Amino acid sequence: MSTGHTPDDRQSPEGTPPEHPGAEPGLHRRGFLTGAGAVAGAVAVGVAGAALPGQAFAAGQAAAPVTISAPGITLIAGLDGVVSARDGGGTERVRLTRFMTKDSVVGLQPTSGGTPSLITLPDGRSAIQVDYKLPAAANGLTVRGIFDVTPNRAHLRWELGGSTTLLPAGVLFGRTVTAPTAPESFAALTTWNRDAGGGIPYETNAGVVYQETWADTFAYFRLANSTPAWTNASWMHSPGTATTNGAVVEADLVLGTMRPAAAGTAGSLQPLGVEVWTDQPFSIWDQGGVPMPLHAAVANGGTADRNVQLSWWARDFDGVILGSGTVAGTVAAGSTWAQTFTVTAPPQGIVFTEVSAKSGTDEAFARTNLTVLPPFTYQAGADSMFGIANYPWLLKPDTPAVVGLMQRIGIKRVRIAYDGGPGLAPAALDAAGIAHNIELHGIPLDGTTAQVAAWADTNTTLAINANAEYFEVANEINRPWMTTTTAASYVRDGLHPVRDRLKAAGARTKVLNAGLSGMDYIWTKAFRDAGGWDLIDGFSFHPGRGNFTPDYAPAPADWTTDSNGTYWNFLGSLNKAQEVIAEYGPKELWMTEAYACTKPNSWWHDTYRHAAENVLLTLALAKAAGVRCVNWYQLHDSILGKPQLADPVNSEYHYGLMHRDLGAKPSMLAYATAARVLDRATFVRRLTLPDPDLKGLLFTSPQGPISILWSRKDGYILNPNHPTDSGWFAAPEPWVDDWRTKTVLKVAAAPAVSIADPQEAEHRGRDHRDHRNNVAGTVREIDCIGRERLLTPTDGCVELHLDGAPRIYYGLTNTPDAT
C-alpha cells in the first residue's frame, strides 16, 4: 500500500533542490543606522531629505534610505537595496538582503545590491521598490522587489523577468535575523473545512511560516509553500509562480507576539482564523477527574476591529457533551483574542473538541483531540510484538517527549533507525529500551557488478554500524503485484550480496526480505525458486486493507488485484502467509507495515471510529497468528520532507496514530489498549460461538482468561453504502456508532478468585487497572480505546451486547463459547 519510507524519500515534489551557496558574507550596514521609526496611525512614507509622502519615484532616484511605516512595522530600504524591517519600537528585527534566481540555462544567479525607490501602488498606498543588480552571466534576467506594509505586516513581492527558462520552484530570497534568542523554526498552517457534501471536517494547507524568536516578540515569514530542507541561515526557499517570461514570488513578514497560526491569518489578510492547543505534550493527561484546559485564539487578519462570537464544545467517544459555551469579544485589526475552556478528564479515553469564531458572515473553526491515557508498566520486554514503521522523525515537541509517548503506548521496536537518518538515533532507542531494525532500499537490480557491490557495501555497513537486529533488504519490491517480476534479480543483486557481507563481518544482524506489498504469493514462489527463502530469517509482508474488516478472509484464488481489489485484505493475507511458511519452511513472520488509513471522507479507507476498532482487531489477530512483530504505519500523519503540511487527498499522509497537530486519533488509544491487554498474553484458540455470526479469540494471561468478542451480523464490508458515481463519501463523525445490529450474548462469568502469588498481586496493584474482575467475581469489559465498564453477574452469567466493534473481556471462564 505504501511506497516505502527510507532515506531516498527525502526529495520534495517541487523538483531538484537549489544548490545552496554558503552563508552570506558580512552584510553592509550603511543605510540602516538612519531612517524614521514607526509612525502610528496611517501608513507613513518617505525618502529622507528627498521626497514628500506619497510622491512616486522612478527607480534609481533615491538619494537616501527609503522608508514606509504602518502601526507596528517600518521598512527602510538602504541605498544598496537591503531592506530593514523594524518593529513598532524601532528595533530592527530582520533584513531582506538578496535574491537567488534559478534558471535551467544560466543556473543559480544571486543578486548583488539594488536601487531603492518609492512608488505608489494601484490602490494609492505607497511601497518600496528595489531594482536588483544581477551579474552579466544572468543573461538578461531581471529581479524587482516591491514591498508594502499594513499593521504589523509587510507584503514582499519579487517580480522575475527576462527568461522563459526560469525554474520558479527553486528560487530563494536572502534574509538575516538580528540577534534572535532561539533558532528559526518551521510550522505548517492549515484551514479547517466543512464540505458541502457532508462528512467529517478536514484540513487543507494555508501556507507555512518560519518563526524568528526574541525574548519579547516574534517575526514570521509566511509563504504559500516552502521546503525546510532547502532553507538555510542565509537563504529561504520561496517557490514562485511562473509568468509568460518570468515568475512572481510572494511572501509576508508579520511582527508581534502572536502564535504561528495567527501570524498566518494576519499575513494572508484572512478575515478570521482560529487555533486550538493545549499545554500537554500530545494533549495527553495521565488520569481522569482533573481539569483539561483547552486554549483557543481567534485572529483578525483584516484592517478593522471585529466583534466576534467564540463558541466551543467537547464530546466523548459516545458523543456525550462534556462541555460547551459561547463568549463574545472584540479582536483588534491584525491581532488575536485568546480564551481558555476547561473540561474534566474522563477516567480514560478521548475527547473531541471544536472551537468556532463568527463575525458577520465570516466564520472559522478548528478541532483537536484531548486524551486520557494513564501510565502502564509493560512486562513483555524483547518478546513484545508491538512496533512502529517508518521513522518517528517528527521530533515535536522534543525528543524526550516522543520517546516517552512511544513507551507509554507500548512501542518496543522501530523499523528503521541509523545514525544520521531521520528520527531517533539507535543510541536514543537503546537508552529507552526500544529495539530497532533497519530497512534500506535502492538496490540496482540488473546493474553492473560494481554497482551491486557498491550498494551492498554501503548499506550492509550502515546496517551493522546501526547495530540493527534485523536488516530488511529493500521495500515493496514486488511490482507489479502478483507477478514474478524482480524476484530473481532481487535475490541475486540484493539478498546474496548482503548475506555474503554479513557473514564475512561476523555480524549478528538477521535478514528480512523486502516487505511485500500485499501477500503476493506468486512473487514469493518465484523468490523461493530463486533461492531467496534460505537467505532470510524472517518473512515480511504488508497486509494492506481496503474497506473490509480485518477478519475478512477471501480465498486467495478469488482475490482481485486492482487498486480497490480484494487483494488488499488482512486476515486472508495473514492466513496465506502462514500457509506459505508451512510449505516453504519455518521463518519468523513479520508485518513491517500494517495500516488503518483515515483519509477523510473516503469509502475505501477507515472512518476514525472504524480505524480504532480495526487497530485493536488487527493486532489481536496478529497476536493469535504468532506474528513476531507488527510495525504500525505510522506514528503521526505527515510525509517526510513536508512536515505537518495538510494533504486531504493523498492517502499516504493519513496512516498515523496521531493527527498532524500531534493530538491522538482514537487509533492511538486502540494501539495502546492492544499493547496493554496482549502484553503478556498467549493465544489459546478461536472461539466457536453458538451463533456463527459471533466471533471471538481466547488468550490466557497472568490476569486470567482474556476473551475478545465481536459480531459480523452487519457483514465484513465497511462503508457499504458509499456512492458508486463519486469518490466522495460523507463519513460519520468519530462519536457515531454505525453498527446497526446489536446482539445479546449470555456468557458464564468466572467465580471470584484470590491472588496467591504476592509478586503478581503487587504487579496488579502497581498497574493502573486493579483487575477487579478476578478478585470480586465481576466481569470487566474494555472497548477499543481502553474505556472499561464492570458487569455484575446474575446467576453466574453476564449479558454481553455485541456488534461489529471488538470488545475485550476479563472475568469470563476459559470456555466462553460453551453452550
mmCIF file of N, CA and C in Angstrom, residues 66-144:
data_model
loop_
_atom_site.group_PDB
_atom_site.id
_atom_site.type_symbol
_atom_site.label_atom_id
_atom_site.label_comp_id
_atom_site.label_asym_id
_atom_site.label_seq_id
_atom_site.Cartn_x
_atom_site.Cartn_y
_atom_site.Cartn_z
ATOM 1 N N VAL A 66 14.970 54.777 1.866
ATOM 2 C CA VAL A 66 13.542 54.939 1.623
ATOM 3 C C VAL A 66 12.784 54.243 2.744
ATOM 4 N N THR A 67 11.775 54.917 3.297
ATOM 5 C CA THR A 67 11.068 54.416 4.464
ATOM 6 C C THR A 67 9.565 54.393 4.234
ATOM 7 N N ILE A 68 8.912 53.294 4.663
ATOM 8 C CA ILE A 68 7.455 53.255 4.769
ATOM 9 C C ILE A 68 7.111 52.619 6.116
ATOM 10 N N SER A 69 5.981 53.030 6.700
ATOM 11 C CA SER A 69 5.601 52.545 8.023
ATOM 12 C C SER A 69 4.100 52.323 8.110
ATOM 13 N N ALA A 70 3.724 51.433 9.008
ATOM 14 C CA ALA A 70 2.347 51.224 9.443
ATOM 15 C C ALA A 70 2.423 50.868 10.916
ATOM 16 N N PRO A 71 1.290 50.904 11.642
ATOM 17 C CA PRO A 71 1.361 50.555 13.065
ATOM 18 C C PRO A 71 2.063 49.212 13.278
ATOM 19 N N GLY A 72 3.119 49.229 14.061
ATOM 20 C CA GLY A 72 3.830 48.006 14.420
ATOM 21 C C GLY A 72 4.938 47.605 13.490
ATOM 22 N N ILE A 73 5.162 48.316 12.395
ATOM 23 C CA ILE A 73 6.197 47.885 11.452
ATOM 24 C C ILE A 73 6.710 49.058 10.632
ATOM 25 N N THR A 74 8.007 49.060 10.364
ATOM 26 C CA THR A 74 8.646 50.031 9.491
ATOM 27 C C THR A 74 9.623 49.305 8.583
ATOM 28 N N LEU A 75 9.609 49.628 7.294
ATOM 29 C CA LEU A 75 10.601 49.129 6.347
ATOM 30 C C LEU A 75 11.486 50.283 5.908
ATOM 31 N N ILE A 76 12.802 50.058 5.909
ATOM 32 C CA ILE A 76 13.772 51.058 5.463
ATOM 33 C C ILE A 76 14.671 50.399 4.434
ATOM 34 N N ALA A 77 14.665 50.914 3.209
ATOM 35 C CA ALA A 77 15.497 50.372 2.138
ATOM 36 C C ALA A 77 16.759 51.214 2.017
ATOM 37 N N GLY A 78 17.921 50.580 2.227
ATOM 38 C CA GLY A 78 19.184 51.286 2.080
ATOM 39 C C GLY A 78 19.539 51.488 0.624
ATOM 40 N N LEU A 79 20.565 52.302 0.386
ATOM 41 C CA LEU A 79 20.961 52.615 -0.987
ATOM 42 C C LEU A 79 21.526 51.403 -1.726
ATOM 43 N N ASP A 80 21.897 50.355 -0.961
ATOM 44 C CA ASP A 80 22.380 49.133 -1.605
ATOM 45 C C ASP A 80 21.253 48.139 -1.848
ATOM 46 N N GLY A 81 19.995 48.524 -1.568
ATOM 47 C CA GLY A 81 18.849 47.666 -1.825
ATOM 48 C C GLY A 81 18.509 46.713 -0.707
ATOM 49 N N VAL A 82 19.273 46.709 0.377
ATOM 50 C CA VAL A 82 18.949 45.871 1.529
ATOM 51 C C VAL A 82 17.844 46.552 2.325
ATOM 52 N N VAL A 83 16.800 45.778 2.694
ATOM 53 C CA VAL A 83 15.626 46.332 3.356
ATOM 54 C C VAL A 83 15.618 45.884 4.819
ATOM 55 N N SER A 84 15.533 46.850 5.708
ATOM 56 C CA SER A 84 15.469 46.580 7.142
ATOM 57 C C SER A 84 14.019 46.641 7.603
ATOM 58 N N ALA A 85 13.612 45.634 8.385
ATOM 59 C CA ALA A 85 12.273 45.617 8.977
ATOM 60 C C ALA A 85 12.399 45.864 10.470
ATOM 61 N N ARG A 86 11.698 46.896 10.951
ATOM 62 C CA ARG A 86 11.743 47.258 12.356
ATOM 63 C C ARG A 86 10.351 47.177 12.962
ATOM 64 N N ASP A 87 10.302 46.888 14.254
ATOM 65 C CA ASP A 87 9.022 46.778 14.937
ATOM 66 C C ASP A 87 8.517 48.146 15.368
ATOM 67 N N GLY A 88 7.392 48.159 16.091
ATOM 68 C CA GLY A 88 6.785 49.423 16.493
ATOM 69 C C GLY A 88 7.636 50.247 17.418
ATOM 70 N N GLY A 89 8.611 49.617 18.083
ATOM 71 C CA GLY A 89 9.516 50.354 18.957
ATOM 72 C C GLY A 89 10.768 50.810 18.263
ATOM 73 N N GLY A 90 10.880 50.555 16.973
ATOM 74 C CA GLY A 90 12.047 50.985 16.224
ATOM 75 C C GLY A 90 13.198 49.996 16.241
ATOM 76 N N THR A 91 13.019 48.814 16.822
ATOM 77 C CA THR A 91 14.098 47.830 16.887
ATOM 78 C C THR A 91 14.154 47.025 15.597
ATOM 79 N N GLU A 92 15.339 46.969 14.997
ATOM 80 C CA GLU A 92 15.495 46.165 13.794
ATOM 81 C C GLU A 92 15.358 44.687 14.136
ATOM 82 N N ARG A 93 14.552 43.973 13.366
ATOM 83 C CA ARG A 93 14.339 42.549 13.577
ATOM 84 C C ARG A 93 14.882 41.690 12.434
ATOM 85 N N VAL A 94 14.705 42.129 11.215
ATOM 86 C CA VAL A 94 15.040 41.310 10.054
ATOM 87 C C VAL A 94 15.571 42.212 8.953
ATOM 88 N N ARG A 95 16.489 41.688 8.128
ATOM 89 C CA ARG A 95 16.918 42.353 6.902
ATOM 90 C C ARG A 95 16.656 41.449 5.705
ATOM 91 N N LEU A 96 16.133 42.023 4.657
ATOM 92 C CA LEU A 96 15.967 41.337 3.379
ATOM 93 C C LEU A 96 17.179 41.703 2.540
ATOM 94 N N THR A 97 18.037 40.744 2.248
ATOM 95 C CA THR A 97 19.355 41.049 1.706
ATOM 96 C C THR A 97 19.437 40.908 0.190
ATOM 97 N N ARG A 98 19.256 39.708 -0.321
ATOM 98 C CA ARG A 98 19.446 39.476 -1.747
ATOM 99 C C ARG A 98 18.362 38.534 -2.256
ATOM 100 N N PHE A 99 18.452 38.181 -3.521
ATOM 101 C CA PHE A 99 17.531 37.240 -4.135
ATOM 102 C C PHE A 99 18.336 36.282 -5.003
ATOM 103 N N MET A 100 17.907 35.010 -5.027
ATOM 104 C CA MET A 100 18.595 33.981 -5.803
ATOM 105 C C MET A 100 17.647 33.425 -6.856
ATOM 106 N N THR A 101 17.957 33.666 -8.113
ATOM 107 C CA THR A 101 17.162 33.094 -9.196
ATOM 108 C C THR A 101 17.704 31.714 -9.553
ATOM 109 N N LYS A 102 16.862 30.925 -10.171
ATOM 110 C CA LYS A 102 17.301 29.633 -10.691
ATOM 111 C C LYS A 102 16.733 29.467 -12.094
ATOM 112 N N ASP A 103 17.612 29.097 -13.014
ATOM 113 C CA ASP A 103 17.244 29.036 -14.423
ATOM 114 C C ASP A 103 17.879 27.791 -15.035
ATOM 115 N N SER A 104 17.154 27.125 -15.910
ATOM 116 C CA SER A 104 17.679 25.897 -16.495
ATOM 117 C C SER A 104 18.847 26.147 -17.444
ATOM 118 N N VAL A 105 19.026 27.384 -17.878
ATOM 119 C CA VAL A 105 20.127 27.703 -18.794
ATOM 120 C C VAL A 105 21.301 28.325 -18.040
ATOM 121 N N VAL A 106 21.046 29.351 -17.234
ATOM 122 C CA VAL A 106 22.151 30.070 -16.574
ATOM 123 C C VAL A 106 22.342 29.649 -15.124
ATOM 124 N N GLY A 107 21.515 28.704 -14.640
ATOM 125 C CA GLY A 107 21.713 28.165 -13.306
ATOM 126 C C GLY A 107 21.312 29.128 -12.209
ATOM 127 N N LEU A 108 22.012 29.043 -11.075
ATOM 128 C CA LEU A 108 21.741 29.915 -9.935
ATOM 129 C C LEU A 108 22.441 31.246 -10.127
ATOM 130 N N GLN A 109 21.675 32.317 -9.946
ATOM 131 C CA GLN A 109 22.229 33.657 -10.107
ATOM 132 C C GLN A 109 21.761 34.537 -8.955
ATOM 133 N N PRO A 110 22.664 34.878 -8.006
ATOM 134 C CA PRO A 110 22.270 35.762 -6.906
ATOM 135 C C PRO A 110 22.390 37.224 -7.303
ATOM 136 N N THR A 111 21.530 38.062 -6.747
ATOM 137 C CA THR A 111 21.655 39.497 -6.952
ATOM 138 C C THR A 111 22.817 40.032 -6.119
ATOM 139 N N SER A 112 23.264 41.213 -6.490
ATOM 140 C CA SER A 112 24.353 41.869 -5.750
ATOM 141 C C SER A 112 24.011 43.340 -5.604
ATOM 142 N N GLY A 113 23.202 43.629 -4.594
ATOM 143 C CA GLY A 113 22.788 45.001 -4.382
ATOM 144 C C GLY A 113 21.590 45.370 -5.233
ATOM 145 N N GLY A 114 21.103 46.593 -5.024
ATOM 146 C CA GLY A 114 19.943 47.059 -5.757
ATOM 147 C C GLY A 114 19.698 48.529 -5.511
ATOM 148 N N THR A 115 18.793 49.099 -6.262
ATOM 149 C CA THR A 115 18.477 50.513 -6.161
ATOM 150 C C THR A 115 17.052 50.682 -5.667
ATOM 151 N N PRO A 116 16.866 51.348 -4.503
ATOM 152 C CA PRO A 116 15.520 51.512 -3.968
ATOM 153 C C PRO A 116 14.838 52.774 -4.489
ATOM 154 N N SER A 117 13.544 52.764 -4.492
ATOM 155 C CA SER A 117 12.759 53.954 -4.812
ATOM 156 C C SER A 117 11.400 53.823 -4.139
ATOM 157 N N LEU A 118 10.690 54.945 -4.090
ATOM 158 C CA LEU A 118 9.351 54.975 -3.515
ATOM 159 C C LEU A 118 8.336 55.000 -4.645
ATOM 160 N N ILE A 119 7.343 54.110 -4.608
ATOM 161 C CA ILE A 119 6.344 54.051 -5.669
ATOM 162 C C ILE A 119 4.955 54.108 -5.049
ATOM 163 N N THR A 120 3.951 54.334 -5.905
ATOM 164 C CA THR A 120 2.549 54.311 -5.473
ATOM 165 C C THR A 120 1.862 53.113 -6.098
ATOM 166 N N LEU A 121 1.236 52.299 -5.253
ATOM 167 C CA LEU A 121 0.527 51.123 -5.723
ATOM 168 C C LEU A 121 -0.799 51.514 -6.365
ATOM 169 N N PRO A 122 -1.416 50.633 -7.132
ATOM 170 C CA PRO A 122 -2.696 50.957 -7.762
ATOM 171 C C PRO A 122 -3.772 51.369 -6.773
ATOM 172 N N ASP A 123 -3.724 50.875 -5.524
ATOM 173 C CA ASP A 123 -4.752 51.251 -4.555
ATOM 174 C C ASP A 123 -4.420 52.554 -3.827
ATOM 175 N N GLY A 124 -3.354 53.230 -4.263
ATOM 176 C CA GLY A 124 -2.999 54.527 -3.688
ATOM 177 C C GLY A 124 -2.008 54.461 -2.545
ATOM 178 N N ARG A 125 -1.714 53.284 -2.038
ATOM 179 C CA ARG A 125 -0.738 53.162 -0.952
ATOM 180 C C ARG A 125 0.675 53.264 -1.514
ATOM 181 N N SER A 126 1.597 53.638 -0.646
ATOM 182 C CA SER A 126 2.992 53.731 -1.035
ATOM 183 C C SER A 126 3.711 52.427 -0.761
ATOM 184 N N ALA A 127 4.762 52.168 -1.515
ATOM 185 C CA ALA A 127 5.557 50.953 -1.364
ATOM 186 C C ALA A 127 6.999 51.251 -1.719
ATOM 187 N N ILE A 128 7.869 50.362 -1.286
ATOM 188 C CA ILE A 128 9.279 50.422 -1.661
ATOM 189 C C ILE A 128 9.506 49.494 -2.842
ATOM 190 N N GLN A 129 10.200 50.001 -3.833
ATOM 191 C CA GLN A 129 10.608 49.180 -4.976
ATOM 192 C C GLN A 129 12.124 49.086 -4.974
ATOM 193 N N VAL A 130 12.633 47.887 -5.181
ATOM 194 C CA VAL A 130 14.077 47.683 -5.291
ATOM 195 C C VAL A 130 14.353 46.991 -6.612
ATOM 196 N N ASP A 131 15.147 47.651 -7.468
ATOM 197 C CA ASP A 131 15.595 47.045 -8.723
ATOM 198 C C ASP A 131 16.978 46.455 -8.474
ATOM 199 N N TYR A 132 17.035 45.116 -8.494
ATOM 200 C CA TYR A 132 18.246 44.426 -8.095
ATOM 201 C C TYR A 132 19.241 44.318 -9.252
ATOM 202 N N LYS A 133 20.512 44.231 -8.884
ATOM 203 C CA LYS A 133 21.580 44.043 -9.855
ATOM 204 C C LYS A 133 21.913 42.560 -9.957
ATOM 205 N N LEU A 134 22.116 42.141 -11.188
ATOM 206 C CA LEU A 134 22.500 40.759 -11.450
ATOM 207 C C LEU A 134 23.769 40.757 -12.298
ATOM 208 N N PRO A 135 24.592 39.707 -12.195
ATOM 209 C CA PRO A 135 25.819 39.654 -12.998
ATOM 210 C C PRO A 135 25.504 39.451 -14.477
ATOM 211 N N ALA A 136 26.517 39.730 -15.307
ATOM 212 C CA ALA A 136 26.348 39.556 -16.751
ATOM 213 C C ALA A 136 25.985 38.113 -17.095
ATOM 214 N N ALA A 137 26.461 37.176 -16.254
ATOM 215 C CA ALA A 137 26.177 35.767 -16.510
ATOM 216 C C ALA A 137 24.694 35.449 -16.418
ATOM 217 N N ALA A 138 23.906 36.351 -15.821
ATOM 218 C CA ALA A 138 22.465 36.114 -15.713
ATOM 219 C C ALA A 138 21.761 36.241 -17.051
ATOM 220 N N ASN A 139 22.461 36.772 -18.051
ATOM 221 C CA ASN A 139 21.965 36.755 -19.434
ATOM 222 C C ASN A 139 20.600 37.425 -19.581
ATOM 223 N N GLY A 140 20.471 38.626 -18.984
ATOM 224 C CA GLY A 140 19.249 39.401 -19.162
ATOM 225 C C GLY A 140 18.171 39.179 -18.137
ATOM 226 N N LEU A 141 18.370 38.289 -17.186
ATOM 227 C CA LEU A 141 17.400 38.110 -16.103
ATOM 228 C C LEU A 141 17.244 39.404 -15.314
ATOM 229 N N THR A 142 16.032 39.689 -14.878
ATOM 230 C CA THR A 142 15.782 40.862 -14.047
ATOM 231 C C THR A 142 15.022 40.440 -12.790
ATOM 232 N N VAL A 143 15.292 41.168 -11.692
ATOM 233 C CA VAL A 143 14.582 40.954 -10.436
ATOM 234 C C VAL A 143 14.189 42.301 -9.870
ATOM 235 N N ARG A 144 12.937 42.472 -9.580
ATOM 236 C CA ARG A 144 12.434 43.696 -8.950
ATOM 237 C C ARG A 144 11.640 43.310 -7.712
#
